[in-house]
PDB file of C-alpha atoms (C1' of nucleotides) in Angstrom:
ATOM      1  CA  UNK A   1       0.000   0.000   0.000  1.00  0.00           C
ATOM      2  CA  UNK A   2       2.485   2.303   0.909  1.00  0.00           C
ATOM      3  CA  UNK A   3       4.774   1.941  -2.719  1.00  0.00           C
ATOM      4  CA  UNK A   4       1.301   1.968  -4.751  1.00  0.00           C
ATOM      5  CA  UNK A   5       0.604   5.470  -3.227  1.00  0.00           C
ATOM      6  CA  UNK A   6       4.108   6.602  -4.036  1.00  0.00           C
ATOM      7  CA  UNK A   7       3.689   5.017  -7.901  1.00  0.00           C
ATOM      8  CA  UNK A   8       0.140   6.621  -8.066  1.00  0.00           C
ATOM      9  CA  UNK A   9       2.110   9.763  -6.965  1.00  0.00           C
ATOM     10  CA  UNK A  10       4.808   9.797  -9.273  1.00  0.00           C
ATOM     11  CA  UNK A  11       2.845   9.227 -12.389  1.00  0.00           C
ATOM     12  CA  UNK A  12       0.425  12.040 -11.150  1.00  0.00           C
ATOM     13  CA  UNK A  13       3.596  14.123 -11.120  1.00  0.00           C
ATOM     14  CA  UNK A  14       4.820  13.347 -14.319  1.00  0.00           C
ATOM     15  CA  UNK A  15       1.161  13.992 -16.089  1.00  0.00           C
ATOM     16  CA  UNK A  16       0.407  10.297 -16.342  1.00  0.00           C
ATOM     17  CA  UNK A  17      -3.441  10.341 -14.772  1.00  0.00           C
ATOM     18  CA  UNK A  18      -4.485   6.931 -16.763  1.00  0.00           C
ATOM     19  CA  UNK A  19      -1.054   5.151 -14.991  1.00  0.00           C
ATOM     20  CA  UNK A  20      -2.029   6.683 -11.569  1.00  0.00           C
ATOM     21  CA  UNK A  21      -5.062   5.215 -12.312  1.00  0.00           C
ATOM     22  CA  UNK A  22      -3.762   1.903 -13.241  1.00  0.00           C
ATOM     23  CA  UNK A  23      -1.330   1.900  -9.830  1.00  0.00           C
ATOM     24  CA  UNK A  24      -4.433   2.547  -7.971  1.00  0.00           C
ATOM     25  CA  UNK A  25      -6.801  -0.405  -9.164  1.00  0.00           C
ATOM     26  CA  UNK A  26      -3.826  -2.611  -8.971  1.00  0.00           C
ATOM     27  CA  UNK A  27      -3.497  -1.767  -5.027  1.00  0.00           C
ATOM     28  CA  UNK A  28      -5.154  -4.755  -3.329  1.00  0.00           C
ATOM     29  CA  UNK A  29      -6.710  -2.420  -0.706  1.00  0.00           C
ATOM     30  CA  UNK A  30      -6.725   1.631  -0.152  1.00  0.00           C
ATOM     31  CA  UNK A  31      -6.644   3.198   2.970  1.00  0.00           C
ATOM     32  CA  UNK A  32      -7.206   7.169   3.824  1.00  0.00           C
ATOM     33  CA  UNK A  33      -3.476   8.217   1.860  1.00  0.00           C
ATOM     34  CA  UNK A  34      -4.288   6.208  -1.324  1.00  0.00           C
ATOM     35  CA  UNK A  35      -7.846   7.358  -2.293  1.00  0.00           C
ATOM     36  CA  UNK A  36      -6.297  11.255  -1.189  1.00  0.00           C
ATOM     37  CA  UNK A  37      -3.469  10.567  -3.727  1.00  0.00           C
ATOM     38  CA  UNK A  38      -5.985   9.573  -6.418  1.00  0.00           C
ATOM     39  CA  UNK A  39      -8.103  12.259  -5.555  1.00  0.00           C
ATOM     40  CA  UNK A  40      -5.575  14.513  -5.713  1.00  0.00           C
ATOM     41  CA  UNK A  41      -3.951  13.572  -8.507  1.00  0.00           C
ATOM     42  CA  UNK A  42      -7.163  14.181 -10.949  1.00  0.00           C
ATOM     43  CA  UNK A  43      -7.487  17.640  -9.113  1.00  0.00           C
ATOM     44  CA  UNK A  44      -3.964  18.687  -9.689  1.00  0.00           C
ATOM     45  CA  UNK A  45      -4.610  18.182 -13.125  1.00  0.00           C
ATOM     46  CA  UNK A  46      -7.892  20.114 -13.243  1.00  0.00           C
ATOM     47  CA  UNK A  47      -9.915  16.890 -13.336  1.00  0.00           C
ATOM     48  CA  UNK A  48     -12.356  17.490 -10.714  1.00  0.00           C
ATOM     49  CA  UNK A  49     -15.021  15.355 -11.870  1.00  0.00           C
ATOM     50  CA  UNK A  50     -13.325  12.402 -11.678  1.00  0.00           C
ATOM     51  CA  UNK A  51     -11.866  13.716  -8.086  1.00  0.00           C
ATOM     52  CA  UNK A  52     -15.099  14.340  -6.932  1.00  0.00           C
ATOM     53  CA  UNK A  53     -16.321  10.935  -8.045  1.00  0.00           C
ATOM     54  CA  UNK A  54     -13.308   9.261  -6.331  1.00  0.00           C
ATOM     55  CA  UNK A  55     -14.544  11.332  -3.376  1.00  0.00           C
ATOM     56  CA  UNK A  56     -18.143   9.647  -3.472  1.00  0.00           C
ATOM     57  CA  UNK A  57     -16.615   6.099  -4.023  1.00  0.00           C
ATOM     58  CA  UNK A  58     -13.936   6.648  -1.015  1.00  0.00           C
ATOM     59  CA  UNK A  59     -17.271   7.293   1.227  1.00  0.00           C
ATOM     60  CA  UNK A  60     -19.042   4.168  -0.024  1.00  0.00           C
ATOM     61  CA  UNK A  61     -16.022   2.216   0.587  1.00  0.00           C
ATOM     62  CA  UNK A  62     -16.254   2.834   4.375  1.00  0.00           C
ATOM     63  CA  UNK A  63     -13.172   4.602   4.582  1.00  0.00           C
ATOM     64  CA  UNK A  64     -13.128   7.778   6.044  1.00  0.00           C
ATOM     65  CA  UNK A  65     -11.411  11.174   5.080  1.00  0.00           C
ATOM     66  CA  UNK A  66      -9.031  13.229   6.621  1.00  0.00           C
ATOM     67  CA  UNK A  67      -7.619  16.432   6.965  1.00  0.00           C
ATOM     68  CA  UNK A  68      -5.582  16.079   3.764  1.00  0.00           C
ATOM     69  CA  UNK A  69      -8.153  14.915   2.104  1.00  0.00           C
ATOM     70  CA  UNK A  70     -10.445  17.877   2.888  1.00  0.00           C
ATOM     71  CA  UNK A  71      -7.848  20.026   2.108  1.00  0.00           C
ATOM     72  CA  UNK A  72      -7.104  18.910  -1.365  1.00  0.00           C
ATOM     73  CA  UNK A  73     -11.128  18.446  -2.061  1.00  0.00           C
ATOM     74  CA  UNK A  74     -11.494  22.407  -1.028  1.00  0.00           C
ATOM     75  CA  UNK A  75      -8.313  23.665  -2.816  1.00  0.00           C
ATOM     76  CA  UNK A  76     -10.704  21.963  -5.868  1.00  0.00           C
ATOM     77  CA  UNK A  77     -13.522  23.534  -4.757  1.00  0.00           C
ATOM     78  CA  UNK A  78     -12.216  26.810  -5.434  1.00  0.00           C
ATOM     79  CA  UNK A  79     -10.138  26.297  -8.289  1.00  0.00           C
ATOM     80  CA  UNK A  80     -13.777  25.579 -10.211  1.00  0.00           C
ATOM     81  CA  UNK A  81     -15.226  28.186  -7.694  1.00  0.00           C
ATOM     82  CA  UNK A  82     -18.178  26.692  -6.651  1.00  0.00           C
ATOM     83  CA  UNK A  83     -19.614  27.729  -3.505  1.00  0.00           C
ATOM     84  CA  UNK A  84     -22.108  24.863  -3.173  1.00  0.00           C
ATOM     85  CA  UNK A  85     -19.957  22.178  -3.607  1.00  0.00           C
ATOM     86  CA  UNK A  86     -17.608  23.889  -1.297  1.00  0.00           C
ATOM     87  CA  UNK A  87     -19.936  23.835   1.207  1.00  0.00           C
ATOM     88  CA  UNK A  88     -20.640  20.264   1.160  1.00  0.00           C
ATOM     89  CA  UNK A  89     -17.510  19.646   2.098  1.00  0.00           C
ATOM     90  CA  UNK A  90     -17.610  22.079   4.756  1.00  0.00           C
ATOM     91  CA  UNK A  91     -20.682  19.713   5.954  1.00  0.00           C
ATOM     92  CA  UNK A  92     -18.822  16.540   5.757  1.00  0.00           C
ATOM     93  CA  UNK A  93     -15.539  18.626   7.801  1.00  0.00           C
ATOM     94  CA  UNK A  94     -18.089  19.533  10.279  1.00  0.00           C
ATOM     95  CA  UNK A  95     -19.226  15.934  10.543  1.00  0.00           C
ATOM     96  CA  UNK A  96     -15.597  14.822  10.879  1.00  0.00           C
ATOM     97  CA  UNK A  97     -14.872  17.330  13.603  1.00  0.00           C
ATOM     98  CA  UNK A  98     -11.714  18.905  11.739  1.00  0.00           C
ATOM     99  CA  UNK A  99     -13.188  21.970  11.594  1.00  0.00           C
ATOM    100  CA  UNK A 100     -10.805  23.434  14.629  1.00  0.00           C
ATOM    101  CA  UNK A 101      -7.722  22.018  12.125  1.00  0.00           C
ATOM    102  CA  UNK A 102      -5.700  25.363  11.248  1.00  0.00           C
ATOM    103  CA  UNK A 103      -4.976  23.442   7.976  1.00  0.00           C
ATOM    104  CA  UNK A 104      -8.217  22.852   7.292  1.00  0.00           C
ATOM    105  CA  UNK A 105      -9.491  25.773   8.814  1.00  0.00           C
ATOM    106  CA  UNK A 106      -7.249  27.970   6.286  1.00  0.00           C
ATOM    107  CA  UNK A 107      -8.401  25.891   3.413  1.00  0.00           C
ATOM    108  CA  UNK A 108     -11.911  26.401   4.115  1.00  0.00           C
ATOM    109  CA  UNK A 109     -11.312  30.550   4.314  1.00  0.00           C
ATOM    110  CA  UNK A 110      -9.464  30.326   0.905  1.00  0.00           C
ATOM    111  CA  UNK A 111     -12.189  28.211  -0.525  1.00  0.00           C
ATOM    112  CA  UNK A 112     -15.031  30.889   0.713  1.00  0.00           C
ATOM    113  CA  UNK A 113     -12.656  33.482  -0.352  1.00  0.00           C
ATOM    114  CA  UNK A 114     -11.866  32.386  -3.933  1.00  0.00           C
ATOM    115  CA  UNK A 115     -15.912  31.423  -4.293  1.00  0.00           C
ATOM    116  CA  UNK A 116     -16.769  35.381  -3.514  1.00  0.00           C
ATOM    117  CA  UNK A 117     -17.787  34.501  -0.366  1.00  0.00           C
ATOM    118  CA  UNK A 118     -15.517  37.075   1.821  1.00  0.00           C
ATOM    119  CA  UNK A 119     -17.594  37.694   4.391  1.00  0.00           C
ATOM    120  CA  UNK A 120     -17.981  34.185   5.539  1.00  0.00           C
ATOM    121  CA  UNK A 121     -13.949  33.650   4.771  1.00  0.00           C
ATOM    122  CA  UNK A 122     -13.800  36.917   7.583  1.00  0.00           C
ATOM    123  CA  UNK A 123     -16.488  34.860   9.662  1.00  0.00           C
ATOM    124  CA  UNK A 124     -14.431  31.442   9.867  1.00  0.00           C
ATOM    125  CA  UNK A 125     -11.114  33.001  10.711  1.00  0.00           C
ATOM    126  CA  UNK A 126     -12.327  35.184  13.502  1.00  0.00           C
ATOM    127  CA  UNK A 127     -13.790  31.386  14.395  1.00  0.00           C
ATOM    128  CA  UNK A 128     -10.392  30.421  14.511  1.00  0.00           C
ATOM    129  CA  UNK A 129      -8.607  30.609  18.021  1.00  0.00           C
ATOM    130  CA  UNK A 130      -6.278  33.408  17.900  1.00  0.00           C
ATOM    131  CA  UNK A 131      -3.496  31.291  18.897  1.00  0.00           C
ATOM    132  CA  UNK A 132      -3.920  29.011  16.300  1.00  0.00           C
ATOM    133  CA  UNK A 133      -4.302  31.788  13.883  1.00  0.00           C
ATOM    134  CA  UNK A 134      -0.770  31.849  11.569  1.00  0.00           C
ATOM    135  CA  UNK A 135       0.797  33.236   8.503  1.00  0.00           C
ATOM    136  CA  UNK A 136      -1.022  31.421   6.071  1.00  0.00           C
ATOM    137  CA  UNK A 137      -4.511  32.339   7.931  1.00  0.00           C
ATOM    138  CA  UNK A 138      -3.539  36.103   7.993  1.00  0.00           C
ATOM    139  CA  UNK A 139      -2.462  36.295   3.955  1.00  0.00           C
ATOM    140  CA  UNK A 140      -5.135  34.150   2.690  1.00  0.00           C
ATOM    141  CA  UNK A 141      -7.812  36.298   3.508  1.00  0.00           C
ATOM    142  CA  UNK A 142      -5.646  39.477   2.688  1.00  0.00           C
ATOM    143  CA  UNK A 143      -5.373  38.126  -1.005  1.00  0.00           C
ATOM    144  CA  UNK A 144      -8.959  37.394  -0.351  1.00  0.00           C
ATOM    145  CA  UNK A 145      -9.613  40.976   0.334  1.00  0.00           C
ATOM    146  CA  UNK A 146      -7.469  41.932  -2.349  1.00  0.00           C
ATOM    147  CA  UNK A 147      -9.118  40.215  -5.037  1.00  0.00           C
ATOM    148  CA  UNK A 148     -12.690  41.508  -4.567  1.00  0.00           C
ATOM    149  CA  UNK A 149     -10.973  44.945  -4.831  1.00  0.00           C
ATOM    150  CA  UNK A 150     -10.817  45.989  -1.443  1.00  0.00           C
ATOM    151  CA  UNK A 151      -7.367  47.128  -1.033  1.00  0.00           C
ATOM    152  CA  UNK A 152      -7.989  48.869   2.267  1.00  0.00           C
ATOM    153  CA  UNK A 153      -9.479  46.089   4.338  1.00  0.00           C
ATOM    154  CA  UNK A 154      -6.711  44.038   3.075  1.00  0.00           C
ATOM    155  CA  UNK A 155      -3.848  46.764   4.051  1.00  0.00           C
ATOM    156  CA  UNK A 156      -6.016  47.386   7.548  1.00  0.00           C
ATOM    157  CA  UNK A 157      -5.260  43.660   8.039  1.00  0.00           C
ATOM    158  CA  UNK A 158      -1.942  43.756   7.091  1.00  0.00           C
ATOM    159  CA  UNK A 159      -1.927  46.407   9.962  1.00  0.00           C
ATOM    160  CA  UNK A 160      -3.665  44.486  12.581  1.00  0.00           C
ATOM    161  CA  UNK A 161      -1.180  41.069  11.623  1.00  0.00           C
ATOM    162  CA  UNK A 162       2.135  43.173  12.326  1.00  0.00           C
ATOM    163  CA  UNK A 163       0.829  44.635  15.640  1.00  0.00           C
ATOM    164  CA  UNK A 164      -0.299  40.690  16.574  1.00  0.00           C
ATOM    165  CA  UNK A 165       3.022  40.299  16.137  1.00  0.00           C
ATOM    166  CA  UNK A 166       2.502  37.790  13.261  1.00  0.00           C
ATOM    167  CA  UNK A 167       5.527  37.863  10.800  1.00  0.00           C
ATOM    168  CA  UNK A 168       4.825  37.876   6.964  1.00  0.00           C
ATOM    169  CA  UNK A 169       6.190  36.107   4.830  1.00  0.00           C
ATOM    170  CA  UNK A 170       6.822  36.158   1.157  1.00  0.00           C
ATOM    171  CA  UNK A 171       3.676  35.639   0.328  1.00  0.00           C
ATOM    172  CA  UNK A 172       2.217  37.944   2.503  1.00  0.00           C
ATOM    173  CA  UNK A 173       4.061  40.496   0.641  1.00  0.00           C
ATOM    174  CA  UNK A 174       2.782  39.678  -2.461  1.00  0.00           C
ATOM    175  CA  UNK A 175      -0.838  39.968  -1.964  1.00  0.00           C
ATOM    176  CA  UNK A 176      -0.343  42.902   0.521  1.00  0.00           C
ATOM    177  CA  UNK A 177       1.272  44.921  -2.315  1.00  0.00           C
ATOM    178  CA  UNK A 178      -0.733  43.203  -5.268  1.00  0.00           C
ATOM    179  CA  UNK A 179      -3.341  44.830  -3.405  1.00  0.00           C
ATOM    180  CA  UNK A 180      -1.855  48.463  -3.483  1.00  0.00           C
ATOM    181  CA  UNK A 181      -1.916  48.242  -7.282  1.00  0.00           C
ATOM    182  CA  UNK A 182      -4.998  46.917  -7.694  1.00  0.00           C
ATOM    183  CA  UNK A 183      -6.256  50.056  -5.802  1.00  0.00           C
ATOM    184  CA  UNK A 184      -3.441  52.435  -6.815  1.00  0.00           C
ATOM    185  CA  UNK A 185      -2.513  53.680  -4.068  1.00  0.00           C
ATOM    186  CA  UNK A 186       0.983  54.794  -4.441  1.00  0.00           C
ATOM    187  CA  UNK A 187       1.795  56.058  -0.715  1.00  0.00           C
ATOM    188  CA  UNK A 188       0.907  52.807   0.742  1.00  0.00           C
ATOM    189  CA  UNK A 189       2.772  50.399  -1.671  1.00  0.00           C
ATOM    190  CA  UNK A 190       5.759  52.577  -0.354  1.00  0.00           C
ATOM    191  CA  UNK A 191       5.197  52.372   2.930  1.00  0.00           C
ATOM    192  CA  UNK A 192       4.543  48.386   2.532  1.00  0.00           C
ATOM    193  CA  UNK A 193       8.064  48.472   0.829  1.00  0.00           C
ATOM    194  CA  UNK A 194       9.572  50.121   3.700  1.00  0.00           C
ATOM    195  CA  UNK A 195       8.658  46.997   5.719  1.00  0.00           C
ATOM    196  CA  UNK A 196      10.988  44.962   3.688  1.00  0.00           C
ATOM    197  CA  UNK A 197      14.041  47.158   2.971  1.00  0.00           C
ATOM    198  CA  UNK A 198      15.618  45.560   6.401  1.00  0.00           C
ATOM    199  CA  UNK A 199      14.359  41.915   5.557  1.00  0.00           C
ATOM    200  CA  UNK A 200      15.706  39.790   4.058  1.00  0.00           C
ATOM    201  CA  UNK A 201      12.478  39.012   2.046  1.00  0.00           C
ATOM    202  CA  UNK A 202      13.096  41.550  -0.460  1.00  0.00           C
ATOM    203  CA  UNK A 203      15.758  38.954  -2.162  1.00  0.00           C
ATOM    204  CA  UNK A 204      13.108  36.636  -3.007  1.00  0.00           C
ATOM    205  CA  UNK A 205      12.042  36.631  -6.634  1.00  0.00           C
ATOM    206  CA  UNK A 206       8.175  36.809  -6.306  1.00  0.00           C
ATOM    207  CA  UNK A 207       8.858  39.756  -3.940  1.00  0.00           C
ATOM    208  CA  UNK A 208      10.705  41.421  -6.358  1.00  0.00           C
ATOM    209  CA  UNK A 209       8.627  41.128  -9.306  1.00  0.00           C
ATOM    210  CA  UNK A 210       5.453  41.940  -7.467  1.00  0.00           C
ATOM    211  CA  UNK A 211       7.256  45.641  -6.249  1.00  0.00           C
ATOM    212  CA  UNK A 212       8.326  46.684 -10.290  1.00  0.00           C
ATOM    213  CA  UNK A 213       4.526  45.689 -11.060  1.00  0.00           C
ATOM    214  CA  UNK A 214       2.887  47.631  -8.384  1.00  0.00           C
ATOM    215  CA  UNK A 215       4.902  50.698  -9.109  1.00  0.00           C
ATOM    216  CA  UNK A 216       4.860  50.483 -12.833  1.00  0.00           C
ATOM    217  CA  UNK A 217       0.509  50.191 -12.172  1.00  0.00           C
ATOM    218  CA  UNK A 218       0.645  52.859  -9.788  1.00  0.00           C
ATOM    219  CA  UNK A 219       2.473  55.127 -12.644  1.00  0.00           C
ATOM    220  CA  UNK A 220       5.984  55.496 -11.172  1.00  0.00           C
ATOM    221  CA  UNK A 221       8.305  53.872 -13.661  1.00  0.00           C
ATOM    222  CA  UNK A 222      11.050  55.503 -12.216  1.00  0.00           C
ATOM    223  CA  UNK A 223      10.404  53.320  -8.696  1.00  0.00           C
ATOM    224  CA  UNK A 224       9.297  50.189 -11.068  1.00  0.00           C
ATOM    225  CA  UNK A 225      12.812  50.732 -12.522  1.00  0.00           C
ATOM    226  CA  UNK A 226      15.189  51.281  -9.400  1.00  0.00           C
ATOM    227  CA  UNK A 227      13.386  48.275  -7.746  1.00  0.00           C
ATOM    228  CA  UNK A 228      14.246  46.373 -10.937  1.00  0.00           C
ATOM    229  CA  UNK A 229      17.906  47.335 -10.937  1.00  0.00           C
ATOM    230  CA  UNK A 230      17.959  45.877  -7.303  1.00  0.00           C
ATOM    231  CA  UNK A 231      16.726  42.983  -7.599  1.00  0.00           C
ATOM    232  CA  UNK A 232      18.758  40.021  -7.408  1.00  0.00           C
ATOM    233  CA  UNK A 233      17.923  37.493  -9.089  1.00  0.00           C
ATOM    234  CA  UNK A 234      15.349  38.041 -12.258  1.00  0.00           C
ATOM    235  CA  UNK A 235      13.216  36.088 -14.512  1.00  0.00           C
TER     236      UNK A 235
ATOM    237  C1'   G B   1       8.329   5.234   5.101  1.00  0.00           C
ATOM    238  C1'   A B   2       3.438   7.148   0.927  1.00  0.00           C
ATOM    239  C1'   G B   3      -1.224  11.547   0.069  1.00  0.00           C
ATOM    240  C1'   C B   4      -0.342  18.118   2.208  1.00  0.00           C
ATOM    241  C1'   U B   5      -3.382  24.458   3.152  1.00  0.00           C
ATOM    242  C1'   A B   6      -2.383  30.794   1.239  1.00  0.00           C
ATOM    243  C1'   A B   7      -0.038  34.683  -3.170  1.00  0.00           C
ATOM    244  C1'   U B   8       2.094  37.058  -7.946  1.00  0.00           C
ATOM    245  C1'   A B   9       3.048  39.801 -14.218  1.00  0.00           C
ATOM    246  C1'   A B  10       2.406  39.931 -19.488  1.00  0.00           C
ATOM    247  C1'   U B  11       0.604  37.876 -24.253  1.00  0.00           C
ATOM    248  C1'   G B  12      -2.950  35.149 -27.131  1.00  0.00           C
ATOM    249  C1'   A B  13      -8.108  32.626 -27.986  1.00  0.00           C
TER     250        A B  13
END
RNA sequence: GAGCUAAUAAUGA
């Protein structure tokens, strides 16, 4: 069982679905790991029907999902967007009592988020205990924020994360300052970038990239430019 | 020992 979830996994990596499907009929039994590889296998190559229907025949086997699996079924969920199948999951999550899971728990507020659904995203992580609250929480529903336009809520959370004393991370930065250019709002992209002239975050690549394109949208070539010339590494 | 959550530009249809 355990080298027929590796195979399955390897030939999902390399693009081969129908020999990931082959690997997994040949396995003699599946447990939990092998119907999440399956499933996620299908869904990593934007075949959620078929994950979906692995996700019905997994329940009618008896064998019950976990937090991986929930996680990989709601990263599908809002890859198609679709809010109603999201929230089945959430049902069966609830059922399964993983709904205190910070893994889960951030994949259900990226799922809300991505389906539109940004007020029930805000809802879920206030849910969350603020200890258990972490990096990935905090920047999912900033990016959240960010990409139904509102740059301010995301930047007033960005805020409210430093004085929680959370640390971003590279991704933070990212949406934090994808949201600046989405709103154009020059003076707060800078200040954002001030944040990261000590760090060592600034070095990173998507970092980097993201700071040319928020100046260049906000109009100031000249800043796209100079934070060009310092980057360190381009592509 | 196997499955593992958040973010990012442009172009084209």
């Amino acid at each position: 069982v355990f080298s027929g979830t590796a195979l399955i996994n390897a030939h999902a990596r390399c693009g081969r679905l129908q020999d990931a499907r082959r690997a997994f009929d040949a396995m003699r039994e599946h447990n939990v790991i092998s119907w999440t590889a399956i499933i996620s296998a299908y869904s990593k190559h934007n075949e959620f029907g078929e994950a979906f229907l692995f996700f019905e025949r997994m329940l009618l086997s008896g064998v019950a999902p976990d937090k991986v699996t929930f996680m990989v079924l709601l990263k599908a969920c809002a890859s198609l967007v679709a809010l109603e199948l999201g929230k089945q999951v959430h049902a069966h999550i609830i059922k399964s009592s993983l709904n205190c899971n910070i893994f889960v728990g951030n994949s259900l507020i990226a799922m809300y988020a991505k389906c539109g659904s940004i007020g029930e995203a805000h809802q879920l992580f206030e849910k969350l205990h603020y200890f258990d609250r972490d990096v990935v929480s905090w920047t999912t529903l900033i990016a959240g924020y960010a990409q139904e336009g509102l740059g301010q809520e995301a930047l007033d959370l960005f805020q409210q994360m430093v004085m929680e004393g959370i640390q971003p991370n590279d991704v933070t930065f990212v949406s934090i300052l994808k949201a600046c250019a989405s709103v154009l709002v020059l003076e707060q992209g800078k200040r954002i970038h001030t944040h990261l002239i000590d760090g060592s975050l600034k070095a990173y690549l998507n970092v980097g990239n993201v700071l040319v394109d928020m100046y260049a949208k906000c109009g100031s070539i000249d800043h796209a430019r100079q934070a060009f010339n310092t980057m360190q590494e381009r592509d």
